[in-house]
Each structure stands twice: as structure tokens, then as C-alpha cells.
Amino acid sequence: MLSVYEGFFSGGARIVHSDVVLGLAEGGQSHQVLSIHGEVHREATRQRMEDDACYRALTAGGVGVTSLGRTAGLVDGTVAANVFSGPELAETARSMAAADVILSLKEQPLALIDQAGLPRRPVVVCLHRSDPENQGPALAELKAAIADGTVVACVCCAESTRDAYAAAGVPRELLHVIPNGVDLLRFRPDPAARAALRASLGIPAPAPVTVFAARYAAMKNVPLFLRAARAWLAREPEGHVLMCGAGMNGGNPALWADIEIAFGADRHLAERVRLLGVRHDMETVYAAADVVALTSVSGEAAPLCLIEGMMCGAVPVTTDVGDSARIVRGHGFVTPQDPEAIALAWSAAVADRAVLAPALAASRERFSRTRMIAAYAALLDGVHAQAPRLPEPL
């Protein structure tokens, strides 16, 4: 199997897909990864492939990773590279020729995979959003690759993804839902880690803590989150807010501007907002929190932060986007996009944390990495067995 990535940069889709690749490799399949970009500049963060946690996990697990070496600033859904040099196509051809099935992480790599003259292999596209019309030319490229027989199946991480792509004209029979899962040994309540992180940040043990794990992107609606944080911190004098992800750091001037606007005259409340940036110990961050918050306005499918946070014992509070409401049903709260309502829900989540804990514990198997990987393996085995190898280019 060969997986093709746009690049290695912070985001739930890359985390899930890399974990799937590792799990499939552990199960006996042979996997390689080809990344179009070797370095990406986005969310006010320079992200080198070699520094990325997914890259390090893949290579440590014996999965070979190569790159075409491009450097770019990617903008969600607006840029899809479609002009490639001879050496880039030669490197891609070598990688594809060694594979029986190609996995495309989201639809953007199809601009490369479907280039004329490359080896013909059945392609499975892994879809991780619920707004196909907001992906620039990528949706058209997906439809074209389906029409010419290159794409034989699509994996949707959420029911909302399948519904959205079907409504956009992708044949529903090609859309297979495999919900996201996480490593339950890693993501679990951990009182020792909770105490240690709080101590390192100077947060008292009984203080209520809300965590926001997201990259700095318009779809995440950071201004709404910050307005809710202002309302909540005013209501909860002992409360603290943790923000982590690409761009959630002091070096992002746009984030500082958002904070200034959201807090205004109550700027002193922002002293209890901690900007943690990209973290590689999210299980510890979630374990230290009481609430995991999401305020996205669009694009989400099955947000990984909600699942990881829940599995660590944090109560999820989310806006109704993608499959978020389905994921947190019975375990947390769904809010309108209103800062006061969100702040009230955070307080309710803190108050009800002990009451909701049994339901969170009982749901763990539903969000299992093992279940997710087994479903991927079954689909890919079926594609390999049923789809004849396409003819090679002349």
C-alpha cells in the first residue's frame, strides 16, 4: 500500500491516517508514504516533515516515508498543485509502481496521483471533512478520478461526510463510513498526569480547566471560543483555559489580536488563558482538563479532539457541526454558536463531570483504534481482491 499526503502538518486527519497506516503495518500489510511537501508554512507555524510527530511515529514503526521536497504555504481548500516536474513525476511513478493499492489522504493529492503517464493502481480516497464544496478544485478532481476509474472507493470518517459528498455528486455506493478511533491505552483518565501538568502550569488541583485543541483556522472559529472564554472566566474566578495546536502560541500576531478584541476591558481575565502551541502529549493535556471544547463553524466531520478528550475523562462541549452532536450524545453538551450559551455549558460540564464519567467509560469500545483499523483492513483487502490492476500507460 502507498499513502500519498499533501504534507506533514498539524491536524486530526493526518493523525488518524498515520495511526491507521501504523496499525495496518502492525497487522502484516506493507505500507509506504509519499509526501508532496517536505515543509509547510501555515497557521503561523513552520512545519518541517522531519519534526512532525506523525512522521516520527511512522518511521519509528518501520514505515518508509519519502517526499517530493516541495515547500509551500497551504491554504485550506484554495490551492491544489497540478503542475509537477519530470523528477517529481519519476519519483511518484517509482512509489506507485511498487504498490497494489493507493490511499490518498483527502482528495487534494489526486492532483498528483491522477497525472497522465503514472502507473495505474486502484485508489482509495480518505475523506475527513463535511464541506466538499469548500475544497477548491479538489472536488472536481475527485469526480474526474472516479469517472476515469482511478478512484474505486472513499473512506468517510463520519456520516456527515458521506451525506455531504453524496449530495455533491459522488456515487453513494463508493462512500464507506469508518468512524475515527483512538488508542485507548494512551487516551485514558490519568490522575498522576493530571496532577503533574496542572502543577507545571501553576493550576490548583480543584480549579476547573477547559481545553481547546485546534489549529488556528477560520473553520475553528477561534474568536467565538475566546468570547466564550471571557464569559466563562468572568463567571469562574478559579477557572483556567488551555489552547493548543498549530498557531496557538505567542508568536501568532493574529491570535493576539483576537484575544485583544475578545477580552477588551477584561484583559486581566486573559491571564488565565495559556497558549501551549503544538503538543505531542495531548493525552496529558486532556487528562488535566475538565472540559474539551469545540466551537467550529464548518468543515468538521468527526473531530478527533472530542474523542481523545472524552476518552481522557474531559466532558465534551461542542457546536453542532459534522458528526459532533452524534459523538457527544449522552456524554456532553451541544451548544448554539453563542458565547454566553457556550460558557454556561462549560460550567454545567464541570458540575456534571462525575455524573457523566460512567457513560464516558462505557463508550470506550465505540471509539477504539482497534475497531477502526480492522474496518480499514477489511475494506482494503476487498479492494485488492476485487479490483483488477489497471493497465499501465503506454
Coordinates of C-alpha atoms in Angstrom, one line a residue:
M1 CA 0.0 0.0 0.0
L2 CA 1.1 3.5 -0.7
S3 CA -0.4 6.6 1.1
V4 CA 0.0 10.0 -0.5
Y5 CA -0.1 13.0 1.7
E6 CA -0.1 16.7 0.8
G7 CA 2.4 17.2 3.6
F8 CA 3.0 16.6 7.3
F9 CA 1.4 19.4 9.3
S10 CA -0.7 19.6 12.4
G11 CA -4.2 18.3 12.0
G12 CA -6.6 15.5 13.0
A13 CA -6.8 13.9 9.5
R14 CA -3.0 13.3 9.4
I15 CA -3.0 11.9 13.0
V16 CA -5.8 9.5 12.2
H17 CA -4.4 8.4 8.8
S18 CA -0.9 7.9 10.2
D19 CA -2.3 5.8 13.1
V20 CA -4.3 3.7 10.6
V21 CA -1.1 3.1 8.5
L22 CA 0.8 2.1 11.6
G23 CA -2.0 -0.3 12.7
L24 CA -2.3 -1.9 9.2
A25 CA 1.5 -2.3 9.1
E26 CA 1.4 -3.9 12.5
G27 CA -1.2 -6.3 11.2
G28 CA 1.1 -7.5 8.4
Q29 CA 0.3 -5.2 5.4
S30 CA 3.2 -3.5 3.7
H31 CA 2.9 0.3 3.7
Q32 CA 4.9 3.3 2.4
V33 CA 4.1 7.0 2.5
L34 CA 4.8 9.7 -0.2
S35 CA 4.5 13.3 0.9
I36 CA 4.2 16.0 -1.8
H37 CA 5.6 18.7 0.5
G38 CA 8.7 18.4 2.8
E39 CA 7.9 21.6 4.6
V40 CA 4.7 23.6 5.1
H41 CA 4.1 27.1 6.4
R42 CA 0.6 27.5 7.8
E43 CA -1.2 28.6 11.0
A44 CA 1.7 31.0 11.6
T45 CA 3.9 27.9 12.0
R46 CA 6.8 26.5 10.0
Q47 CA 6.2 22.7 10.0
R48 CA 9.1 20.5 8.7
M49 CA 8.3 16.9 7.8
E50 CA 11.1 15.6 9.9
D51 CA 9.9 17.4 13.0
D52 CA 6.3 16.1 12.8
A53 CA 5.1 13.6 15.3
C54 CA 3.3 11.6 12.7
Y55 CA 6.4 11.3 10.6
R56 CA 8.4 10.2 13.6
A57 CA 5.8 7.6 14.6
L58 CA 5.7 6.2 11.0
T59 CA 9.4 5.9 10.6
A60 CA 9.9 4.5 14.1
G61 CA 7.3 1.9 13.2
G62 CA 9.2 0.8 10.1
V63 CA 7.0 2.6 7.5
G64 CA 9.1 4.2 4.8
V65 CA 8.4 7.9 4.2
T66 CA 9.7 9.8 1.2
S67 CA 8.9 13.4 -0.1
L68 CA 8.9 15.3 -3.3
G69 CA 10.5 18.0 -1.3
R70 CA 8.2 20.9 -2.0
T71 CA 7.9 23.8 0.4
A72 CA 4.7 25.7 0.4
G73 CA 2.2 27.7 2.4
L74 CA -1.0 25.8 2.1
V75 CA -4.4 27.5 2.3
D76 CA -7.4 25.3 3.2
G77 CA -9.4 24.4 0.1
T78 CA -8.0 27.1 -2.2
V79 CA -4.7 25.7 -3.6
A80 CA -4.3 22.3 -5.3
A81 CA -0.9 21.8 -7.0
N82 CA -1.4 20.4 -10.5
V83 CA 1.9 21.1 -12.3
F84 CA 4.7 18.7 -11.5
S85 CA 8.3 18.4 -12.8
G86 CA 9.8 15.4 -14.5
P87 CA 11.8 14.4 -11.5
E88 CA 8.7 14.7 -9.2
L89 CA 6.7 12.5 -11.6
A90 CA 9.5 10.0 -11.8
E91 CA 9.7 9.7 -8.0
T92 CA 5.9 9.3 -7.8
A93 CA 6.0 6.7 -10.5
R94 CA 8.6 4.6 -8.6
S95 CA 6.5 4.8 -5.5
M96 CA 3.2 3.9 -7.2
A97 CA 4.7 1.1 -9.2
A98 CA 5.6 -0.8 -6.0
A99 CA 2.1 -0.6 -4.6
D100 CA -1.0 -2.7 -5.2
V101 CA -3.4 0.0 -3.8
I102 CA -3.0 3.7 -3.3
L103 CA -4.5 5.6 -0.4
S104 CA -5.0 9.4 -0.9
L105 CA -5.1 11.3 2.4
K106 CA -8.1 13.6 1.5
E107 CA -8.7 14.4 -2.1
Q108 CA -6.0 17.0 -2.7
P109 CA -3.2 14.5 -3.6
L110 CA -5.3 13.3 -6.6
A111 CA -3.8 16.3 -8.5
L112 CA -0.6 14.3 -8.4
I113 CA -2.0 10.7 -8.4
D114 CA -4.1 11.2 -11.5
Q115 CA -1.4 12.7 -13.6
A116 CA -1.1 11.1 -17.1
G117 CA 1.7 8.6 -17.6
L118 CA 1.8 7.4 -14.0
P119 CA 1.2 3.7 -13.1
R120 CA -2.5 2.9 -12.9
R121 CA -3.5 1.5 -9.5
P122 CA -6.8 1.4 -7.7
V123 CA -7.1 4.4 -5.4
V124 CA -9.0 4.7 -2.1
V125 CA -9.6 8.3 -1.0
C126 CA -9.8 9.0 2.7
L127 CA -12.2 11.9 3.3
H128 CA -12.1 13.9 6.6
R129 CA -14.4 16.9 6.1
S130 CA -18.1 17.7 5.7
D131 CA -17.8 20.6 3.2
P132 CA -16.7 19.2 -0.2
E133 CA -17.8 22.3 -2.0
N134 CA -15.2 24.3 0.1
Q135 CA -12.2 22.4 -1.2
G136 CA -11.4 24.5 -4.2
P137 CA -10.7 22.3 -7.3
A138 CA -10.3 19.1 -5.2
L139 CA -13.9 18.0 -5.5
A140 CA -13.8 18.3 -9.3
E141 CA -10.6 16.3 -9.3
L142 CA -12.2 13.6 -7.1
K143 CA -15.2 13.3 -9.5
A144 CA -12.8 13.1 -12.5
A145 CA -10.8 10.4 -10.9
I146 CA -14.0 8.4 -10.1
A147 CA -15.2 8.9 -13.7
D148 CA -12.0 7.6 -15.2
G149 CA -12.0 4.5 -12.9
T150 CA -8.9 5.5 -10.8
V151 CA -10.8 6.0 -7.5
V152 CA -12.6 2.8 -6.6
A153 CA -13.7 3.7 -3.0
C154 CA -13.8 6.5 -0.5
V155 CA -13.5 6.2 3.3
C156 CA -15.6 8.7 5.2
C157 CA -14.7 9.3 8.8
A158 CA -18.3 10.4 9.6
E159 CA -21.9 10.0 8.5
S160 CA -21.9 13.8 7.7
T161 CA -19.0 13.3 5.4
R162 CA -20.8 10.6 3.4
D163 CA -24.0 12.6 3.2
A164 CA -22.2 15.8 2.1
Y165 CA -20.1 14.1 -0.6
A166 CA -23.2 12.1 -1.9
A167 CA -25.1 15.4 -2.1
A168 CA -22.2 16.8 -4.0
G169 CA -22.4 14.1 -6.7
V170 CA -20.1 11.3 -5.5
P171 CA -21.8 8.0 -6.0
R172 CA -23.1 6.8 -2.6
E173 CA -22.0 3.2 -3.2
L174 CA -18.4 4.3 -3.2
L175 CA -18.7 6.0 0.2
H176 CA -17.8 3.8 3.1
V177 CA -18.1 5.1 6.7
I178 CA -15.3 4.1 9.1
P179 CA -15.6 6.3 12.2
N180 CA -12.4 7.7 13.8
G181 CA -10.9 5.8 16.7
V182 CA -8.1 6.3 19.2
D183 CA -5.6 4.3 21.1
L184 CA -7.5 3.5 24.4
L185 CA -4.3 2.6 26.2
R186 CA -2.9 6.1 25.5
F187 CA -6.1 8.1 25.9
R188 CA -7.5 7.4 29.3
P189 CA -8.1 9.1 32.6
D190 CA -4.7 9.6 34.3
P191 CA -4.8 11.2 37.8
A192 CA -1.0 11.3 38.0
A193 CA -0.6 13.1 34.6
R194 CA -3.4 15.4 35.5
A195 CA -1.8 16.5 38.7
A196 CA 1.7 16.8 37.1
L197 CA 0.6 19.0 34.2
R198 CA -1.5 21.3 36.5
A199 CA 1.4 21.6 38.9
S200 CA 3.8 22.5 36.0
L201 CA 1.3 25.3 34.9
G202 CA 0.6 26.5 38.4
I203 CA -3.0 25.5 38.2
P204 CA -4.5 24.4 41.5
A205 CA -5.9 20.8 41.7
P206 CA -9.5 21.8 42.2
A207 CA -9.6 24.5 39.6
P208 CA -11.9 24.0 36.6
V209 CA -10.0 23.7 33.3
T210 CA -11.3 23.9 29.7
V211 CA -9.0 22.9 26.8
F212 CA -9.3 24.0 23.2
A213 CA -7.2 21.8 20.9
A214 CA -7.3 23.1 17.3
R215 CA -5.2 24.7 14.7
Y216 CA -5.6 28.4 14.1
A217 CA -8.0 28.3 11.2
A218 CA -11.2 30.1 10.3
M219 CA -13.3 27.0 10.5
K220 CA -12.4 26.5 14.1
N221 CA -14.0 29.9 15.0
V222 CA -11.3 31.0 17.5
P223 CA -12.9 34.4 18.1
L224 CA -16.1 32.7 19.3
F225 CA -14.1 30.4 21.6
L226 CA -12.3 33.4 23.0
R227 CA -15.6 35.3 23.6
A228 CA -16.9 32.2 25.4
A229 CA -13.7 32.0 27.4
R230 CA -14.1 35.6 28.5
A231 CA -17.6 35.0 29.7
W232 CA -16.6 31.7 31.5
L233 CA -13.6 33.1 33.2
A234 CA -15.6 36.1 34.5
R235 CA -18.1 33.6 35.9
E236 CA -15.5 31.1 37.2
P237 CA -12.8 33.1 39.2
E238 CA -10.7 29.9 39.6
G239 CA -11.1 28.7 36.0
H240 CA -8.3 28.3 33.5
V241 CA -8.3 27.8 29.7
L242 CA -5.6 25.9 27.7
M243 CA -5.3 26.5 24.0
C244 CA -3.1 24.2 22.0
G245 CA -2.4 23.4 18.3
A246 CA -0.6 25.0 15.4
G247 CA -0.8 28.7 15.7
M248 CA -2.0 28.6 19.3
N249 CA 1.1 30.3 20.6
G250 CA 2.6 33.7 21.5
G251 CA 4.2 34.0 18.1
N252 CA 0.9 34.3 16.2
P253 CA 0.0 38.0 16.0
A254 CA -3.5 37.2 14.6
L255 CA -4.2 35.2 17.7
W256 CA -3.1 38.1 20.0
A257 CA -5.4 40.4 18.0
D258 CA -8.3 38.0 18.6
I259 CA -7.5 37.9 22.3
E260 CA -7.4 41.7 22.5
I261 CA -10.8 42.0 20.7
A262 CA -12.5 39.3 22.7
F263 CA -11.4 40.3 26.1
G264 CA -11.4 44.1 25.7
A265 CA -11.6 45.9 29.0
D266 CA -11.4 42.5 30.8
R267 CA -7.9 41.8 29.5
H268 CA -6.9 40.7 33.0
L269 CA -9.1 37.6 32.6
A270 CA -6.8 36.5 29.7
E271 CA -4.0 36.0 32.2
R272 CA -5.7 32.6 32.9
V273 CA -5.6 31.7 29.2
R274 CA -2.5 29.5 28.5
L275 CA -1.1 29.3 24.9
L276 CA 0.6 25.9 24.6
G277 CA 1.1 25.6 20.9
V278 CA 1.7 22.2 19.3
R279 CA 1.8 19.5 21.9
H280 CA 2.9 15.9 21.5
D281 CA 1.4 14.8 24.8
M282 CA -2.2 15.5 24.2
E283 CA -3.3 12.6 26.4
T284 CA -1.7 14.5 29.3
V285 CA -3.3 17.8 28.4
Y286 CA -6.8 16.2 28.1
A287 CA -6.3 14.3 31.4
A288 CA -5.6 17.7 33.1
A289 CA -8.8 19.2 31.8
D290 CA -12.4 19.0 32.9
V291 CA -13.9 20.2 29.6
V292 CA -12.8 19.7 26.0
A293 CA -14.3 22.5 23.8
L294 CA -15.0 22.9 20.1
T295 CA -16.5 26.0 18.6
S296 CA -16.2 25.2 14.9
V297 CA -18.5 26.8 12.3
S298 CA -18.0 24.4 9.4
G299 CA -15.9 21.7 7.8
E300 CA -15.7 19.3 10.8
A301 CA -16.6 15.6 10.3
A302 CA -15.6 13.5 13.3
P303 CA -13.4 15.9 15.4
L304 CA -10.5 14.0 17.0
C305 CA -10.2 16.4 19.9
L306 CA -13.7 15.5 21.2
I307 CA -13.0 11.7 21.1
E308 CA -9.5 12.0 22.6
G309 CA -10.7 14.4 25.3
M310 CA -13.7 12.2 26.2
M311 CA -11.5 9.1 26.5
C312 CA -9.3 11.0 28.9
G313 CA -12.3 12.0 31.1
A314 CA -12.9 15.5 29.9
V315 CA -16.6 16.4 29.2
P316 CA -17.1 17.5 25.5
V317 CA -18.9 20.7 24.7
T318 CA -19.3 21.4 21.0
T319 CA -21.2 23.4 18.4
D320 CA -23.4 21.3 16.1
V321 CA -21.1 20.7 13.1
G322 CA -20.4 17.5 11.2
D323 CA -20.9 14.4 13.4
S324 CA -20.0 16.3 16.6
A325 CA -23.6 16.1 18.1
R326 CA -23.7 12.3 17.4
I327 CA -20.3 11.8 19.0
V328 CA -21.1 13.6 22.3
R329 CA -24.7 12.4 22.7
G330 CA -25.1 11.2 26.2
H331 CA -21.6 12.2 27.1
G332 CA -21.6 16.0 26.9
F333 CA -23.2 19.1 25.6
V334 CA -24.1 20.7 22.2
T335 CA -24.4 24.5 22.1
P336 CA -25.5 27.2 19.7
Q337 CA -22.8 29.5 18.4
D338 CA -23.3 31.9 21.2
P339 CA -20.6 32.7 23.7
E340 CA -22.8 33.0 26.7
A341 CA -24.5 29.7 26.0
I342 CA -21.1 28.1 25.5
A343 CA -19.8 29.4 28.8
L344 CA -22.9 28.2 30.6
A345 CA -22.4 24.7 29.1
W346 CA -18.7 24.6 30.2
S347 CA -19.9 25.3 33.8
A348 CA -22.5 22.6 33.5
A349 CA -19.9 20.2 32.2
V350 CA -17.6 20.9 35.1
A351 CA -20.5 20.4 37.5
D352 CA -21.7 17.2 35.8
R353 CA -18.3 15.6 35.2
A354 CA -18.6 13.0 37.9
V355 CA -22.2 12.1 36.8
L356 CA -21.1 11.7 33.2
A357 CA -18.0 9.7 33.9
P358 CA -19.7 6.2 33.8
A359 CA -21.2 7.0 30.4
L360 CA -17.9 8.1 29.1
A361 CA -16.2 4.9 30.4
A362 CA -19.0 2.7 28.9
S363 CA -18.5 4.2 25.5
R364 CA -14.8 3.5 25.2
E365 CA -15.0 0.5 22.8
R366 CA -17.1 2.5 20.4
F367 CA -14.1 4.8 19.9
S368 CA -11.5 2.1 19.7
R369 CA -8.5 2.3 17.4
T370 CA -8.6 -1.5 17.0
R371 CA -12.1 -1.3 15.6
M372 CA -11.2 1.4 13.2
I373 CA -8.1 -0.4 11.9
A374 CA -9.9 -3.6 11.4
A375 CA -12.5 -1.9 9.3
Y376 CA -9.8 -0.3 7.1
A377 CA -8.1 -3.6 6.7
A378 CA -11.3 -5.3 5.6
L379 CA -12.0 -2.6 3.0
L380 CA -8.5 -2.5 1.6
D381 CA -8.3 -6.3 1.4
G382 CA -11.6 -6.2 -0.5
V383 CA -10.3 -3.5 -2.9
H384 CA -7.1 -5.5 -3.5
A385 CA -9.0 -8.7 -4.2
Q386 CA -11.8 -7.3 -6.3
A387 CA -10.3 -4.5 -8.3
P388 CA -8.1 -5.8 -11.2
R389 CA -4.9 -3.9 -11.7
L390 CA -5.5 -1.1 -14.2
P391 CA -3.5 -1.2 -17.5
E392 CA -0.1 0.5 -17.4
P393 CA 0.4 3.7 -19.5
L394 CA 2.0 3.1 -22.9

